[in-house]
mmCIF file with all atom_site columns, C-alpha atoms in Angstrom:
data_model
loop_
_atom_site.group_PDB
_atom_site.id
_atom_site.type_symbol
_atom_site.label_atom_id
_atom_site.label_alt_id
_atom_site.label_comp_id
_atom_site.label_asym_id
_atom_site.label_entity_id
_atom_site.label_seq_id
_atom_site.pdbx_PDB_ins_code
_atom_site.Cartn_x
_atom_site.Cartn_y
_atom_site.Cartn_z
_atom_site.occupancy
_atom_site.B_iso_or_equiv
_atom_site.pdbx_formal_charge
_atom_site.auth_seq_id
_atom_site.auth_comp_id
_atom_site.auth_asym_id
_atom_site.auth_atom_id
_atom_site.pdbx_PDB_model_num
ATOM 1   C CA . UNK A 1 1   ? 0.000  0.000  0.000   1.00 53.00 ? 1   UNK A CA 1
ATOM 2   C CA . UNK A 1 2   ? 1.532  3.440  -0.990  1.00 57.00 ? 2   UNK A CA 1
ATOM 3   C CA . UNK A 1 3   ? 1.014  5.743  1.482   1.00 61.00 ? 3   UNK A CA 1
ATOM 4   C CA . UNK A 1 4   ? 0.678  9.596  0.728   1.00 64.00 ? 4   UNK A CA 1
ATOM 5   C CA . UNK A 1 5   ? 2.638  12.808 2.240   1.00 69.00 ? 5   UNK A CA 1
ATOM 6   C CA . UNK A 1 6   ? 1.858  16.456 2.033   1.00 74.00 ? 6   UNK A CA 1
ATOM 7   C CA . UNK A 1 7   ? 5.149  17.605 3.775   1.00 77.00 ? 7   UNK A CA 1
ATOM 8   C CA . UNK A 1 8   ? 7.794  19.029 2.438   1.00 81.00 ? 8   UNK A CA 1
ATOM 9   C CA . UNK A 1 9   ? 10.875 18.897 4.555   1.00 85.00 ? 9   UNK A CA 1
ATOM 10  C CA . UNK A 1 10  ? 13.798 20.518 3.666   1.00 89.00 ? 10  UNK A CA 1
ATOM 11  C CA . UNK A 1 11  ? 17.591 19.701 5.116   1.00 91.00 ? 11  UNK A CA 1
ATOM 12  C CA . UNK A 1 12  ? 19.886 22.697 4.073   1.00 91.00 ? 12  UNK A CA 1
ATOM 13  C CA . UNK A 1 13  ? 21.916 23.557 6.677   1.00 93.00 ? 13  UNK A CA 1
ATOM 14  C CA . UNK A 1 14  ? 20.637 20.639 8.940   1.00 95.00 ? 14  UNK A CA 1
ATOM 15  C CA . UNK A 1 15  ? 23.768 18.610 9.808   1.00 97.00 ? 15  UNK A CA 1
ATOM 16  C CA . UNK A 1 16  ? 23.752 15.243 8.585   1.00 97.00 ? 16  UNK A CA 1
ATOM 17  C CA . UNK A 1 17  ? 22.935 13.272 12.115  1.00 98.00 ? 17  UNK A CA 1
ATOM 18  C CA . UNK A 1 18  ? 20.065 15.651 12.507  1.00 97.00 ? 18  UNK A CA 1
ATOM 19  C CA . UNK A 1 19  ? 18.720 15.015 8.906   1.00 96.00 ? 19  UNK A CA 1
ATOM 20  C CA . UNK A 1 20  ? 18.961 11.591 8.934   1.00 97.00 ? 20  UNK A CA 1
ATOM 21  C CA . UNK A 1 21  ? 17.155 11.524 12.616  1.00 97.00 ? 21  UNK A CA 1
ATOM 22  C CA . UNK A 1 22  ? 14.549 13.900 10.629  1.00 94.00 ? 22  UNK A CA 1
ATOM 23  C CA . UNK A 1 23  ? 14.170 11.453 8.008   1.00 94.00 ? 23  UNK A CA 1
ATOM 24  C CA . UNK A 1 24  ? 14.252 8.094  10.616  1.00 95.00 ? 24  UNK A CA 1
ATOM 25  C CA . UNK A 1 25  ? 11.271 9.533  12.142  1.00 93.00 ? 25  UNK A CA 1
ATOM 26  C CA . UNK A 1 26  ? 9.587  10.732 9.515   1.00 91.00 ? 26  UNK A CA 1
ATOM 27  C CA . UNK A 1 27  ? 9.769  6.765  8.591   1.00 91.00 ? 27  UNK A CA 1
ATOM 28  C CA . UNK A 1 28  ? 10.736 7.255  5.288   1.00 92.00 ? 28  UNK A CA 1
ATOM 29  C CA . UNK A 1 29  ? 10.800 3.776  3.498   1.00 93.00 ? 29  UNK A CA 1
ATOM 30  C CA . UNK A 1 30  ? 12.999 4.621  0.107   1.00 94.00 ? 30  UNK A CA 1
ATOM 31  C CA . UNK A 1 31  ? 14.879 7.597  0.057   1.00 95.00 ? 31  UNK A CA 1
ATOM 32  C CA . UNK A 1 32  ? 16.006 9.300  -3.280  1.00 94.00 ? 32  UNK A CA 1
ATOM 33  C CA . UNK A 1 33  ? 19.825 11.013 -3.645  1.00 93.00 ? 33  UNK A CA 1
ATOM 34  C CA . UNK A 1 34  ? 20.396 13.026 -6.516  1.00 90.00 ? 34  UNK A CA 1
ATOM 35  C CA . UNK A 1 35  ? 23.459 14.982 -6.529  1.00 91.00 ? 35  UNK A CA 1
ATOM 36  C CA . UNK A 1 36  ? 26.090 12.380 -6.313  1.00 89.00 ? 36  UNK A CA 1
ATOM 37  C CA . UNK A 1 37  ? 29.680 13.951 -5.799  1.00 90.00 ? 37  UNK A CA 1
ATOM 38  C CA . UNK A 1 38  ? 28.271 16.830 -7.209  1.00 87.00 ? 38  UNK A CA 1
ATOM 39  C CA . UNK A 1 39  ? 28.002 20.273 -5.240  1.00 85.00 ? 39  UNK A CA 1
ATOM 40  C CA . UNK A 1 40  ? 25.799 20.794 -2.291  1.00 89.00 ? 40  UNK A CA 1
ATOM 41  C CA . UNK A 1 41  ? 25.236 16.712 -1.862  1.00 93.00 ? 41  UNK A CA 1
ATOM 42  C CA . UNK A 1 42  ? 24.018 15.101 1.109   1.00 95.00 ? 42  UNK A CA 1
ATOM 43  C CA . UNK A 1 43  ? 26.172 11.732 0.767   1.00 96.00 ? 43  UNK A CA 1
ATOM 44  C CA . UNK A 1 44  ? 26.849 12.636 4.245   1.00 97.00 ? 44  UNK A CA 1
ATOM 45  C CA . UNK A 1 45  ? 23.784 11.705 5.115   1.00 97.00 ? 45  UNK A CA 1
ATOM 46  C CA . UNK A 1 46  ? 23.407 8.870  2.839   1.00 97.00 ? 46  UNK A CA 1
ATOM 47  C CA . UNK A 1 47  ? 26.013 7.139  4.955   1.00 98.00 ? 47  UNK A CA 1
ATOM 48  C CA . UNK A 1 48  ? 24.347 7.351  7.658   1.00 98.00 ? 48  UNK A CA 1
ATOM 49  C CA . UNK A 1 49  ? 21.664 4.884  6.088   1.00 98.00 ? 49  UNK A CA 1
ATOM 50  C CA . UNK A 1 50  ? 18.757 6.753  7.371   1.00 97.00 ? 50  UNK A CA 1
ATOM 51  C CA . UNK A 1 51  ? 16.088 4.914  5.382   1.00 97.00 ? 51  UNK A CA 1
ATOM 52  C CA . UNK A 1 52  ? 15.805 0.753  4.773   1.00 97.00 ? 52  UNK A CA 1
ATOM 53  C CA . UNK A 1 53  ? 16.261 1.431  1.052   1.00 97.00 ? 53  UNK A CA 1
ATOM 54  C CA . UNK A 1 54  ? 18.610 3.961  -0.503  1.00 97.00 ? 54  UNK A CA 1
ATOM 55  C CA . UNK A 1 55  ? 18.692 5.306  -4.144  1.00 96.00 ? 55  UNK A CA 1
ATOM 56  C CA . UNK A 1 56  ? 21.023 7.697  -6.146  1.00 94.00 ? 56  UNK A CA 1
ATOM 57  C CA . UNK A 1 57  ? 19.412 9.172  -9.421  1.00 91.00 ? 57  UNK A CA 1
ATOM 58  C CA . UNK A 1 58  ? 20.359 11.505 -11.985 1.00 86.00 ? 58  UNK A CA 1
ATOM 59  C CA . UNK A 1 59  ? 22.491 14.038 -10.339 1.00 82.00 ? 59  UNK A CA 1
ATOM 60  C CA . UNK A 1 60  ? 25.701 11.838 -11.117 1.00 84.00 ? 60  UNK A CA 1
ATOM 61  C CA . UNK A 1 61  ? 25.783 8.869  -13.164 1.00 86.00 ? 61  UNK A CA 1
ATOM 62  C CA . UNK A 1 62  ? 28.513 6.798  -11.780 1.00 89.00 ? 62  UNK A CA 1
ATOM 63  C CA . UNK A 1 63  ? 28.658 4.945  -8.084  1.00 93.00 ? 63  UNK A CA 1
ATOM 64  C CA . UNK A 1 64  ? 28.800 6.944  -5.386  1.00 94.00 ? 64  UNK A CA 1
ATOM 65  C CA . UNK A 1 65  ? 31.223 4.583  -3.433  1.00 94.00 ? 65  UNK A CA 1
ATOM 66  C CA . UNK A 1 66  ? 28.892 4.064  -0.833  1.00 96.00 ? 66  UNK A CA 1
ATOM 67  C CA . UNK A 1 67  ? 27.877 0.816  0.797   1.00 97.00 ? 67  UNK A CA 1
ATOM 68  C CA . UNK A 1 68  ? 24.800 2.414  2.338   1.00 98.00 ? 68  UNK A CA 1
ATOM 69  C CA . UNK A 1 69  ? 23.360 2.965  -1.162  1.00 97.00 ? 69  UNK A CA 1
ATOM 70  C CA . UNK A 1 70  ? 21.424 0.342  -2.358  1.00 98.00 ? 70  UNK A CA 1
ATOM 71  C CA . UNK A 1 71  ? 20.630 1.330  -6.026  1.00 96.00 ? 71  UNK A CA 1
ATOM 72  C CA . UNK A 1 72  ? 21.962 3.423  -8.833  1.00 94.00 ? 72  UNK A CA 1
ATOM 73  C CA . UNK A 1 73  ? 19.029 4.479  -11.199 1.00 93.00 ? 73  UNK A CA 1
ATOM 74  C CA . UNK A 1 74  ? 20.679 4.250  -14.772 1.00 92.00 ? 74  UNK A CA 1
ATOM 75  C CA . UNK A 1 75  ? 19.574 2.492  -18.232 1.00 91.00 ? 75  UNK A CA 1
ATOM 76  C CA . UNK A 1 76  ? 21.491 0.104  -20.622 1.00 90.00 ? 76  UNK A CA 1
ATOM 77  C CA . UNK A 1 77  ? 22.847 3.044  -22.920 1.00 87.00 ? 77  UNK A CA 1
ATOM 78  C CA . UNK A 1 78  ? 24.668 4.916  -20.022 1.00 87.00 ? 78  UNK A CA 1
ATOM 79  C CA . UNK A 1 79  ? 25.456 1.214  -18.216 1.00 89.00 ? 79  UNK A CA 1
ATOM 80  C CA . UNK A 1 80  ? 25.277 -1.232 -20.929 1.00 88.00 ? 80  UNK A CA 1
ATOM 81  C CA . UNK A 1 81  ? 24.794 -4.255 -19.344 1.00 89.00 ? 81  UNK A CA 1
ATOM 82  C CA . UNK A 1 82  ? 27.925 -6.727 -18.331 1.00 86.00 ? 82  UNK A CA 1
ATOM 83  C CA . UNK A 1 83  ? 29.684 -3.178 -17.661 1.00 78.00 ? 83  UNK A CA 1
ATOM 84  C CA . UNK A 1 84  ? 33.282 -4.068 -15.829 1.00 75.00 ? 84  UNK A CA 1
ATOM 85  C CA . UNK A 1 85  ? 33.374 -1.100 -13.659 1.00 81.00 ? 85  UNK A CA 1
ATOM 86  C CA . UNK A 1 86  ? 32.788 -1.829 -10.008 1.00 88.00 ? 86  UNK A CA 1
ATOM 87  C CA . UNK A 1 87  ? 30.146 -0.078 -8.580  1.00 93.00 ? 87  UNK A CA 1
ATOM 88  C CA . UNK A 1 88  ? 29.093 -0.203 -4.442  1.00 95.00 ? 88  UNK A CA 1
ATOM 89  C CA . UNK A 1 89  ? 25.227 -0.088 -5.926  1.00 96.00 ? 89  UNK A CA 1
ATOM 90  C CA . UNK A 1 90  ? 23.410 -2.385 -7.534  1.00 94.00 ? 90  UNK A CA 1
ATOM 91  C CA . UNK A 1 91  ? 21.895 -1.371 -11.268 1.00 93.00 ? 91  UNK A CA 1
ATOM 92  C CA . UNK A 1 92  ? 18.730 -0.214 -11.598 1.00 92.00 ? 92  UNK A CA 1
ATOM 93  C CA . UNK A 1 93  ? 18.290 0.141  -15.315 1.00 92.00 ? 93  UNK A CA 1
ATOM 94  C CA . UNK A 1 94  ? 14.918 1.457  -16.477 1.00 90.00 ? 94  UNK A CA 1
ATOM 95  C CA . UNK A 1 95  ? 13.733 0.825  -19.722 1.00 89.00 ? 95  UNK A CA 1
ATOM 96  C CA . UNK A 1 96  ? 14.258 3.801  -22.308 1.00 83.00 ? 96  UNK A CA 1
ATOM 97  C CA . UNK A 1 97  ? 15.975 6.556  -20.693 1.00 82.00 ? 97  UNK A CA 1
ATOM 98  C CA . UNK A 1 98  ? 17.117 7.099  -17.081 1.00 80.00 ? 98  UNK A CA 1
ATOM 99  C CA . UNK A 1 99  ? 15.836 10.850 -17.413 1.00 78.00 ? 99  UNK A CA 1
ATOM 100 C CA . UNK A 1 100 ? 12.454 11.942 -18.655 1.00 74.00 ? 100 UNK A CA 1
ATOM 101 C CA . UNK A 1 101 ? 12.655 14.473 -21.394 1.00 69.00 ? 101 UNK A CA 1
ATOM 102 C CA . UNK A 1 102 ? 9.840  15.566 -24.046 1.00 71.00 ? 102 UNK A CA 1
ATOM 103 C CA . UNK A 1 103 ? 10.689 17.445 -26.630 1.00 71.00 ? 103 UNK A CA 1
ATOM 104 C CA . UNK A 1 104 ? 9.180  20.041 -28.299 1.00 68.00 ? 104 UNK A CA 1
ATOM 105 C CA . UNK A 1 105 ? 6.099  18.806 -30.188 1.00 72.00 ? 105 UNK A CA 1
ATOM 106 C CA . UNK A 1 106 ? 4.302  22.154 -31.858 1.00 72.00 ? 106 UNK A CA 1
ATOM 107 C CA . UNK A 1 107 ? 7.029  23.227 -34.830 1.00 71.00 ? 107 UNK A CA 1
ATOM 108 C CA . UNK A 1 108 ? 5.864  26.734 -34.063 1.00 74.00 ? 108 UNK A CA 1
ATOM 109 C CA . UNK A 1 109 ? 7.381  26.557 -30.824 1.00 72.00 ? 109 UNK A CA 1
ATOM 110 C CA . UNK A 1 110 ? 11.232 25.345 -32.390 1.00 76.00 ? 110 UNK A CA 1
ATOM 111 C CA . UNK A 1 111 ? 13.033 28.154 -32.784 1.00 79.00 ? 111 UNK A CA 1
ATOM 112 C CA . UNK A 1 112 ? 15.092 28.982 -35.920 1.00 84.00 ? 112 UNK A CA 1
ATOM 113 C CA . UNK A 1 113 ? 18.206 28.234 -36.702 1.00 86.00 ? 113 UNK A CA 1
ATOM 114 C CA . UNK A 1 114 ? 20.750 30.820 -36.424 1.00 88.00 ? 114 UNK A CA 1
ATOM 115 C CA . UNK A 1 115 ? 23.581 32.176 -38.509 1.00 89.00 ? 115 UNK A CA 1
ATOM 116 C CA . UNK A 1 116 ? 26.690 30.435 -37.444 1.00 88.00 ? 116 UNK A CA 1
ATOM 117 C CA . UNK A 1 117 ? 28.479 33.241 -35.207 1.00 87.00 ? 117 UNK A CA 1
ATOM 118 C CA . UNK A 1 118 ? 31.689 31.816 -36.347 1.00 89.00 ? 118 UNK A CA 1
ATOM 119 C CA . UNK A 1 119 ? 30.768 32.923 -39.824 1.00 91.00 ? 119 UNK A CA 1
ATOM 120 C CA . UNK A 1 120 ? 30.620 37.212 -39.048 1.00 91.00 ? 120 UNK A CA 1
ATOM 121 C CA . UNK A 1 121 ? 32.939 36.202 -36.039 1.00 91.00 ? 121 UNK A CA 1
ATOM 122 C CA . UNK A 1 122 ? 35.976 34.846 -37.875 1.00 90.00 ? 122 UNK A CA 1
ATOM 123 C CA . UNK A 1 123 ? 36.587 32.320 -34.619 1.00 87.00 ? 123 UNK A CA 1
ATOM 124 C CA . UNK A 1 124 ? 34.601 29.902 -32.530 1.00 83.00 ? 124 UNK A CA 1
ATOM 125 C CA . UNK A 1 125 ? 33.150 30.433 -29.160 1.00 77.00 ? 125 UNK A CA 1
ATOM 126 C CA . UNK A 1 126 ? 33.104 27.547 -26.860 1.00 71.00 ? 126 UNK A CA 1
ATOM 127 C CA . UNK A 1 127 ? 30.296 27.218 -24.666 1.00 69.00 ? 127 UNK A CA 1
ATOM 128 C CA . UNK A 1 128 ? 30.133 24.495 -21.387 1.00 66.00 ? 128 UNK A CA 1
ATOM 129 C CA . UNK A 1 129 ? 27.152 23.257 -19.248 1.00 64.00 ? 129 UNK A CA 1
ATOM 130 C CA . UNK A 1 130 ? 29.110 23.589 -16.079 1.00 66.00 ? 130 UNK A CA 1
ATOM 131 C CA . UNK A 1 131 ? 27.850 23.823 -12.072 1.00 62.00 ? 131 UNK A CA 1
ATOM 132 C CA . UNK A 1 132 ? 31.434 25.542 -11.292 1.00 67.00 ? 132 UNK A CA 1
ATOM 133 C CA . UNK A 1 133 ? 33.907 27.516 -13.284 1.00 70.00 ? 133 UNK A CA 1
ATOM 134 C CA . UNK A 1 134 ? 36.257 25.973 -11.183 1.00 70.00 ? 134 UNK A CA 1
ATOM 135 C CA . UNK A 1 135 ? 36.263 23.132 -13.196 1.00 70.00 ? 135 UNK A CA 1
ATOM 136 C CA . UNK A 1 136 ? 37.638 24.969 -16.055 1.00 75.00 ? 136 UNK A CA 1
ATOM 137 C CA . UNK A 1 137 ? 41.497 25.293 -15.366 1.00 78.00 ? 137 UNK A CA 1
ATOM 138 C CA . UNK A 1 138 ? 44.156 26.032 -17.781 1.00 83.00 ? 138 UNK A CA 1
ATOM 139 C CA . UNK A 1 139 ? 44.612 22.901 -19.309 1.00 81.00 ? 139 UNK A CA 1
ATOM 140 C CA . UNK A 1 140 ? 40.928 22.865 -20.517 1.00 75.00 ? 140 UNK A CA 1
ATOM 141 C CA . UNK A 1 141 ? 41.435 26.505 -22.180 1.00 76.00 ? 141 UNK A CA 1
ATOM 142 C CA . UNK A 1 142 ? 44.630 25.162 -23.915 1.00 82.00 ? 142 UNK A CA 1
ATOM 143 C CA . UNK A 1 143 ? 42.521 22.381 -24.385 1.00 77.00 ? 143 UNK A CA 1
ATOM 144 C CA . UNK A 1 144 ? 39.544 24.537 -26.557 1.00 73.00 ? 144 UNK A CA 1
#
């Protein structure tokens, strides 16, 4: 039987013993993790196994190293299966895509396609989805 919720709890800035207290007495049954090693995570409270079952999701597709995860959400194109690498999670691959995404249905509502800048520009810009400049160092620039 699914039980339903009409809380919202949030955990920024709650240590990690607190929020995993919060989330023990709450009795959460499966809890959801999806930043991975990426910024502003709460792997620190991951390890604290707060709920029975533990998931990481979308936020950072590769094992978190983490015993107290259960399950990585992926699919067989990111993780095809009989993948070597070791992970501390067992696969979870959905069928499709691991990430729901609908595109753009109406053609009125694509866009045209633009000039290439490079064209009136004489050079190419580079452009990066990043979450921190600091990951763009020197050797990337060289790199581009």
């Amino acid at each position: 039987r699914l039980a339903t919720e009409d809380r919202w709890r949030s955990i920024v800035g709650i240590g990690p013993c607190e929020a995993a207290k919060l989330i023990r007495h709450d009795k959460i049954d499966l809890l959801v993790e999806m930043a991975g090693h990426t910024e502003n995570n709460r792997l620190d409270v991951m390890a604290l196994k707060p709920a029975p079952v533990q998931f990481t999701w979308m936020g950072y597709q590769n094992t978190t190293g983490l015993r107290a995860i259960d399950y990585l959400i992926t699919d067989a194109v990111v993780d095809k299966p009989g993948t070597e690498q070791p992970f501390t999670e067992e696969l979870l691959r959905l069928p499709g895509c691991l990430c729901c995404y609908q595109p753009l249905t109406v053609l009125s509502d694509i866009p045209e396609v633009a000039p290439l800048p490079a064209v009136s520009k004489g050079f190419v810009t580079f452009g990066s989805f990043i979450t921190s400049l600091m990951k763009v160092g020197p050797a990337c620039i060289a790199l581009w």
